[in-house]
Short mmCIF file of C-alpha atoms in Angstrom, two decimals:
data_model
loop_
_atom_site.label_atom_id
_atom_site.label_comp_id
_atom_site.label_asym_id
_atom_site.label_seq_id
_atom_site.Cartn_x
_atom_site.Cartn_y
_atom_site.Cartn_z
CA MET A 1 0.00 0.00 0.00
CA LEU A 2 2.82 2.41 0.83
CA THR A 3 4.39 1.83 -2.60
CA GLY A 4 1.10 2.56 -4.37
CA MET A 5 0.52 5.66 -2.28
CA LYS A 6 4.01 6.95 -3.09
CA GLN A 7 3.45 6.33 -6.82
CA GLU A 8 0.20 8.31 -6.68
CA GLY A 9 1.75 11.18 -4.72
CA ILE A 10 -0.23 10.50 -1.54
CA LYS A 11 1.83 11.66 1.42
CA ARG A 12 -0.27 10.91 4.52
CA ILE A 13 -1.75 7.75 5.99
CA MET A 14 -3.68 7.22 9.21
CA VAL A 15 -3.96 3.71 10.62
CA ILE A 16 -5.55 2.01 13.59
CA SER A 17 -3.23 -0.24 15.56
CA ALA A 18 -3.78 -1.54 19.11
CA ALA A 19 -2.73 -0.32 22.53
CA PRO A 20 -1.23 -3.68 23.63
CA VAL A 21 1.25 -3.68 20.72
CA GLU A 22 3.71 -2.09 23.15
CA LEU A 23 3.46 -2.25 26.93
CA SER A 24 3.05 1.14 28.51
CA PRO A 25 5.32 1.92 31.44
CA GLN A 26 2.23 3.65 32.89
CA LEU A 27 0.36 0.34 33.36
CA SER A 28 -0.44 -0.77 36.87
CA PRO A 29 1.31 -4.02 37.89
CA ALA A 30 -1.97 -5.94 37.56
CA MET A 31 -2.68 -4.57 34.07
CA TYR A 32 0.91 -5.26 33.05
CA VAL A 33 0.55 -8.93 34.01
CA ILE A 34 -2.86 -9.24 32.31
CA THR A 35 -1.64 -7.55 29.13
CA ARG A 36 1.72 -9.32 28.95
CA TYR A 37 0.65 -12.84 29.84
CA ILE A 38 -2.98 -13.03 28.68
CA ILE A 39 -3.90 -10.37 26.11
CA GLN A 40 -0.65 -10.29 24.09
CA PRO A 41 -0.43 -14.11 23.72
CA LEU A 42 -4.15 -14.37 22.93
CA PHE A 43 -3.86 -11.87 20.05
CA LYS A 44 -0.21 -12.50 19.16
CA HIS A 45 -0.82 -12.79 15.41
CA VAL A 46 -2.86 -9.58 15.25
CA TYR A 47 -0.25 -7.69 17.26
CA ALA A 48 2.56 -9.14 15.12
CA ASP A 49 0.80 -7.71 12.05
CA ASN A 50 0.37 -4.35 13.78
CA ARG A 51 4.04 -4.26 14.81
CA LEU A 52 5.08 -5.01 11.23
CA MET A 53 2.75 -2.31 9.89
CA GLU A 54 4.17 0.26 12.31
CA LYS A 55 7.73 -0.79 11.42
CA HIS A 56 7.02 -0.21 7.72
CA LEU A 57 5.49 3.18 8.50
CA ARG A 58 8.52 4.26 10.58
CA GLN A 59 10.87 3.20 7.77
CA SER A 60 8.85 4.94 5.07
CA GLU A 61 8.99 8.55 3.91
CA MET A 62 5.23 8.79 4.49
CA ASN A 63 3.66 11.23 6.95
CA TRP A 64 1.70 8.92 9.19
CA THR A 65 -0.41 8.68 12.30
CA SER A 66 -1.00 5.43 14.15
CA MET A 67 -3.87 5.37 16.61
CA ARG A 68 -3.67 2.73 19.35
CA PRO A 69 -7.06 2.60 21.04
CA PRO A 70 -7.21 0.34 24.08
CA ARG A 71 -10.64 -0.90 23.05
CA LEU A 72 -13.29 0.00 20.49
CA LEU A 73 -16.93 -0.52 21.42
CA ASN A 74 -20.10 -0.14 19.40
CA LYS A 75 -21.82 1.99 22.03
CA PRO A 76 -22.98 5.60 22.33
CA LEU A 77 -20.22 8.21 22.59
CA LYS A 78 -19.20 9.28 26.09
CA GLY A 79 -17.50 12.52 25.09
CA LYS A 80 -14.45 11.91 27.28
CA TYR A 81 -11.32 11.39 25.21
CA ARG A 82 -7.64 11.41 26.04
CA PHE A 83 -4.70 11.47 23.69
CA ALA A 84 -0.94 11.57 23.73
CA ILE A 85 1.61 12.32 21.06
CA ASN A 86 4.80 10.23 21.04
CA HIS A 87 4.26 8.85 24.53
CA PHE A 88 1.91 6.64 26.51
CA LEU A 89 -1.21 7.84 28.31
CA LYS A 90 -1.32 7.62 32.06
CA SER A 91 -3.82 5.11 33.41
CA CYS A 92 -7.07 6.53 34.74
#
C-alpha cells in the first residue's frame, strides 16, 4: 500500500493499531501482568501484524499517524477522550 501511495503522490496515511502492541510503562502491575501474559499471547498474530505495519510506517517517507485505542466498542459516545503524542497515556 505504501508503494502505491508513493506512486500516486499521496503523502499521509492514518492507521488504527492496538494499545497492547507495546506495553506502557504507565500500566499498573496488575494490568501489566494481564496484558503481557494473557492479552498479548491471545492476540499474538494480530499484534505481530500491527508491529510489522508500524515498522514499515517508521521506515517509510510517508507522513503517518497510528492510533492505538485500548478498546473500540459499538456503544454511544461518552464525550471523554484522552490522547498523547509520542508517549503513553497515564492510566485513569
